C-alpha angles and dihedrals in degrees: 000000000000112000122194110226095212093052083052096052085054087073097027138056096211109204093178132077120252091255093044082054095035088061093044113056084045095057085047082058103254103120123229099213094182148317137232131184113213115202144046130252110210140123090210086073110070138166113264139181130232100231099172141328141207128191112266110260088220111036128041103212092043129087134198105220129177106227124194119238092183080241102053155343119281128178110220118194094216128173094198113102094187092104142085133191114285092031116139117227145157130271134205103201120194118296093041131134120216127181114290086038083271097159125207119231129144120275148153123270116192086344090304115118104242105189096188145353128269102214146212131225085257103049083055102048097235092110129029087230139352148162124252133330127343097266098212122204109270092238094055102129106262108236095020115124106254098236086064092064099034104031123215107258134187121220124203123203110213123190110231112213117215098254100054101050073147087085093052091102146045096259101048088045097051086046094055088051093051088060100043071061091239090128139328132272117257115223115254115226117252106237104231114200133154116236120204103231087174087080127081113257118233100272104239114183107206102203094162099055090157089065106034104027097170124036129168127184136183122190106220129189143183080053105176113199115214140139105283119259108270091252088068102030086055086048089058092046092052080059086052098246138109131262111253116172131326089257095047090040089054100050093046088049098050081044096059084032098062110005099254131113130218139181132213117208119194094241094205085065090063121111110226126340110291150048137231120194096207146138118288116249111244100282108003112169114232125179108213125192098253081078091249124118109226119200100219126209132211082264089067120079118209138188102233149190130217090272112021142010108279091192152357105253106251093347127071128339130241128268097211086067102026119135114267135174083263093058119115111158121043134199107219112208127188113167136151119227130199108260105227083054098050088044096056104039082055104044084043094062094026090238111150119182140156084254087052096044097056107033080048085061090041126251131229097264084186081067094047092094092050097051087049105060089042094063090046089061099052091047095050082047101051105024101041092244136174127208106248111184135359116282112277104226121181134192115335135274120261116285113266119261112280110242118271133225119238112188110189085217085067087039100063094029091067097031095050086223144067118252110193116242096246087061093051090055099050101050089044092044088047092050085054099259118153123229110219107157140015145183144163098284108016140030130195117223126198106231109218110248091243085071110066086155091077102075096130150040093257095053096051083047086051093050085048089052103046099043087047086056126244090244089058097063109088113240113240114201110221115202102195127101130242122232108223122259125237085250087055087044087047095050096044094058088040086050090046092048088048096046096049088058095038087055088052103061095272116134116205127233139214118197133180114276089224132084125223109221089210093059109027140065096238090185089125095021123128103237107220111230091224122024130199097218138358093244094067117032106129127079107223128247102198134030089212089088092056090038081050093048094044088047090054092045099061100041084058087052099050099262102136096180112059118169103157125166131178133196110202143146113258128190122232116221087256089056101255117129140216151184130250149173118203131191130214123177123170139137121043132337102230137000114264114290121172094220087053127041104227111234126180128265117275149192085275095053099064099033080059091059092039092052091048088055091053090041110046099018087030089209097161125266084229089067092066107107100182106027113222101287140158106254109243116256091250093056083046092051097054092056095043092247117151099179133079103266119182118206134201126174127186137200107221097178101115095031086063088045100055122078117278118248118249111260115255124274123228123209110227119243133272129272098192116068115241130229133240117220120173130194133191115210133202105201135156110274096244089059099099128206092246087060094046080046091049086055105044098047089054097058099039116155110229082243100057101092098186139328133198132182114252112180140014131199150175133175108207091194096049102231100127110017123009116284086227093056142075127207112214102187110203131184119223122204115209119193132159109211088210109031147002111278134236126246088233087052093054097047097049085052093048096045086048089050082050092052105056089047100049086047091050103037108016086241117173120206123242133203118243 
């Protein structure tokens, strides 16, 4: 929200420099985005009168006009056409800088002698656009430099956070400033006006309490409708809209002044004599002011006449009853309405307003009067009005926060520090809390009713801590280690299992949680209460259909090897929830290379990577949900994919669940060198290697550390080995664990290898 330094300084006596404030509202967690600062100082920019103009001899869209100094004549070449004789303006003489270095000198235009620049809100930087020339007040003092009339400002744009809608107006903010101790806060005046309760009040009917709880309503009359005074037109532009009418602009600047909003009808477009606050009928046509028609449905609550919808409760008026410069006679209306009403009525109908914004964060309803009655004075003072009826005033606001306990044990356990009392005392006094009883070791505190936020003993912690200042609070160096937690644990076996397909060529995934129903079979699909939008309102139940969509997306792109995975929560159609990993492999294997033909990606291809996940992660094969498999050519058609794509998905819900396997342990190597010892035997050819294996294994010496067979031959015409043999060549590796062996040592553990074989094949051995 942007914020005008000069309106704020009206509520507030600020005793610290913008970069002191800047600093510290960010450190208090309300973030200073940026600042601007709109206007020019310069003498060189002063206010000027259109005394007279001619159309320019030489150009058709320019005219020569003689503008007043105060001092003296000067003719201006300008191309605006906003402007009559007798206007006031401002004008840039020779020797002035505007934006951009563009500097002012006199010149000819179209061979007419122009001494000076008649400007526009945005040449000037007071307005981010604007038409035409800046239209002054008539009463502007002719001569004076024009920063000394509108006064150079500088706006900040502060990001409000959820939790705090107390700081979306001048007043909370202001407020917000005074306790960080950067001013103090200047005393607004109580509006005193005298209601006629003689008179009836306009009869309102509230058939929807649940969802406006609190309304309040004043008939108004001798409404005179005008531009509003200079003081509250340049107000509405430092909110970055534009005047109205004296009526709208009031009620917009009470709205940014004080945080809530209000709403004028013209009472004599009202049909009949009364109003309802009720919910819409199914498809009820209502014409808002924004110039658009809304279909409304039973969920949206509307303030009505007796024939059509006069507003949109909490979100945006009506234009059937909107103020106009024929009104006479308003309808003020100050409500409070309930805030899940108000946010889905707007993000339904995709309206969003200033009204919406706030009253969707939840006003102070306890402030409504006030702001009210406000609003009513300035309307009597500026438009001439008359109060007309009693103040309709339907149902109560919410009950005030109950008071909350603060125990100063709590206090230093989560700070980590002791804050003296007094200091407590002082942050939660200067952010309005009430003190209303104290002891020893505890003390109970009275949130204002502008901060909903505070329900609780941490909150109030969290507002100590953060007006005491984070970098206050001393650092303490803690040397003991942290067992992981079952989510750590959680996140380390979802990271390996990342990172081993990762290391393998796989690239993750991550789609979007929602289902479009245009797209998607939502059989098994968890339908969302309340949607955003009506492209996405089903949770899904799979990860395949966003693997299938990304897949889709980089073939037609010119990606040919596509091997994508994701691991993601889904939701089941009861609610439950569960985690999965899904494959998808289609396209070609490689890019061209002229040693190796390229060929697509197959059934073998992805079992390869599903064995290696049983196998080395040993996640369970039960836990596949959709075995490896070719996705059918109709589920290919629907995503737009041409080529063969196989598909696995796994829940690895309880594989996340059970306990994880130790990792596996690694002997280290060996300090004595080993031996190498080869035979060569002749043995019958049924005799197979895993028989010769079986027997050796069985008579091992302890020395022999490992053996493989390493070459087989026959000779089928006996000239170098029996035709009736075969030679089976293995390799035998001696080491001692504890010392270097002895060639005696080796030979009696390889005869005794040969033994046992001779005795249990009849093997012969043969030199190699």
């Amino acid at each position: 929200m942007r914020f005008s330094l000069s309106w704020l300084k009206q509520h507030l006596d600020i005793q610290a420099s913008l970069e002191t404030l800047i600093d510290s509202l960010t450190r208090a967690g309300i973030e200073v985005q940026y600042t601007y600062t709109s206007g020019i100082q310069s003498d060189h920019i002063i206010i000027a009168e259109v005394l007279s103009y001619i159309p320019h001899p030489n150009a058709d869209r320019l005219r020569l006009c003689q503008v007043n100094t105060g001092r003296e004549t000067r003719q201006i070449v300008c191309g605006a056409s906003n402007f009559k004789p007798g206007d006031r303006v401002p004008l840039a003489l020779p020797g002035a800088i505007l934006p951009g270095n563009f500097k002012i000198k006199e010149t000819k235009i179209r061979g007419e002698l122009s001494q000076g620049m008649m400007c526009s809100a945005k040449e000037l930087n007071i307005a981010e656009d604007s038409e035409g020339l800046l239209i002054l007040d008539p009463q502007a003092p002719l001569g004076v430099p024009l920063h000394h009339y509108l006064q150079p400002d500088t706006f900040l744009d502060i990001e409000i956070t959820p939790n705090r809608p107390d700081l979306c107006s001048y007043i909370g903010l202001a407020r917000e400033i005074a306790a960080l101790g950067l001013g103090t806060l200047t005393p607004s005046p109580s509006p005193i006006i005298h209601l006629d309760n003689t008179a009836p009040p306009f009869p309102v009917h509230n058939t929807a309490p649940e969802a406006c709880p609190y309304y309040t309503a004043i008939l108004l009359d001798n409404i005179r409708i005008a531009p509003s005074p200079s003081w509250l037109a340049n107000k509405i532009k430092a909110t970055g809209h534009r005047p109205i009418n004296n009526v709208v602009d009031i009620t917009n600047y009470i709205l940014w002044e004080t945080g809530q909003p209000l709403h004028a009808f013209d009472a004599d477009l009202l049909n009949g004599s009364t109003l309802t606050i009720r919910h819409a009928q199914p498809s009820e046509a209502f014409a808002a002011l924004d110039d658009h028609n809304y279909l409304l449905t039973p969920q949206d609550v509307i303030i009505a006449d007796n024939q059509n919808p006069q507003a949109l409760a909490g979100v945006i008026g009506g234009r059937l009853s909107c103020v106009s410069e024929h009104t006479t006679r308003i309808l003020l209306e100050a409500a409070f309405f309930e805030p899940s009403y108000v946010r889905r009525s707007a993000h339904r109908h995709g309206i969003h307003t200033d009204s919406s914004y706030r009253f969707e964060r939840r006003i102070d309803p306890h402030a409504l009067l006030a702001a009210r009655d406000r609003a009513i004075n300035l309307i009597i003072e500026l438009c001439q009005a008359k109060i007309a009826s009693a103040p309709t005033i339907l149902g109560s606001p919410p009950p005030p926060p109950p008071p909350i306990t603060l125990r100063s044990r709590r206090i230093t356990e989560i700070i980590g520090t002791e804050i003296p009392k007094e200091k407590i005392h002082s942050i939660l006094s200067s952010l309005h809390l009430k003190l209303q009883n104290e002891t020893p070791s505890s003390s109970q505190w009275l949130p204002p009713t502008h901060r909903h936020d505070l329900t609780s003993e941490i909150d109030l912690i969290e507002e100590i801590v953060r007006l005491h200042g984070m970098e206050s609070i001393p650092s303490h160096i803690h040397f003991h280690s942290q067992p992981p937690s079952t989510t750590d644990l959680l996140y380390r076996r979802i990271q390996n299992l990342r990172y081993t397909l990762a290391s393998r060529g796989w690239h993750e995934t991550l789609g979007e949680p929602l289902l479009n129903p245009k797209t998607h079979a939502l059989n098994s699909a968890l339908p969302i209460l309340n949607p955003l939008n009506e492209h996405y309102t089903h949770l899904r139940p799979s990860l395949i259909p966003s693997l299938l969509k990304a897949a889709a997306y980089n073939l037609s792109h010119g990606n040919t090897g596509i091997r994508l995975f994701e691991i993601n929560r889904i939701t089941h159609p009861d609610g439950s929830e569960s985690y999965l990993l899904a494959l998808a492999i289609t396209g070609l294997n490689a890019d061209p290379h002229w040693l190796e033909p390229q060929r697509p990606f197959d059934f073998y291809d992805l079992t390869s990577i599903t064995s290696l996940l049983e196998n080395n992660l040993r996640i369970p094969h039960t836990c596949l949900t959709t075995p490896p498999q070719n996705l059918p050519s109709a589920t290919k058609k629907l995503y737009g994919i041409k080529r063969d794509t196989f598909i696995a998905e796994y829940d690895l819900t309880t594989w996340l669940q059970s306990p994880e396997p130790p990792p596996p342990t690694l002997p280290p190597l060996p300090k004595y060198p080993s031996a190498r010892r080869d035979l060569a035997l002749l043995v019958d050819p049924k005799i197979t290697h895993s028989t010769i294996t079986s027997i050796i294994q069985k008579n091992a010496p302890p020395i022999l550390e490992r053996f493989f067979l390493f070459d087989q031959f026959t000779d089928p015409q006996g000239e170098k080995i029996p035709a009736d043999k075969k030679s089976l060549a293995y390799a035998f590796i001696f080491r001692h664990p504890e010392r270097t062996l002895h060639d005696e040592e080796i030979e009696q553990a390889l005869q005794k290898i040969q033994t046992s074989l001779s005795q249990n094949t009849q093997a012969t051995i043969r030199t190699i």
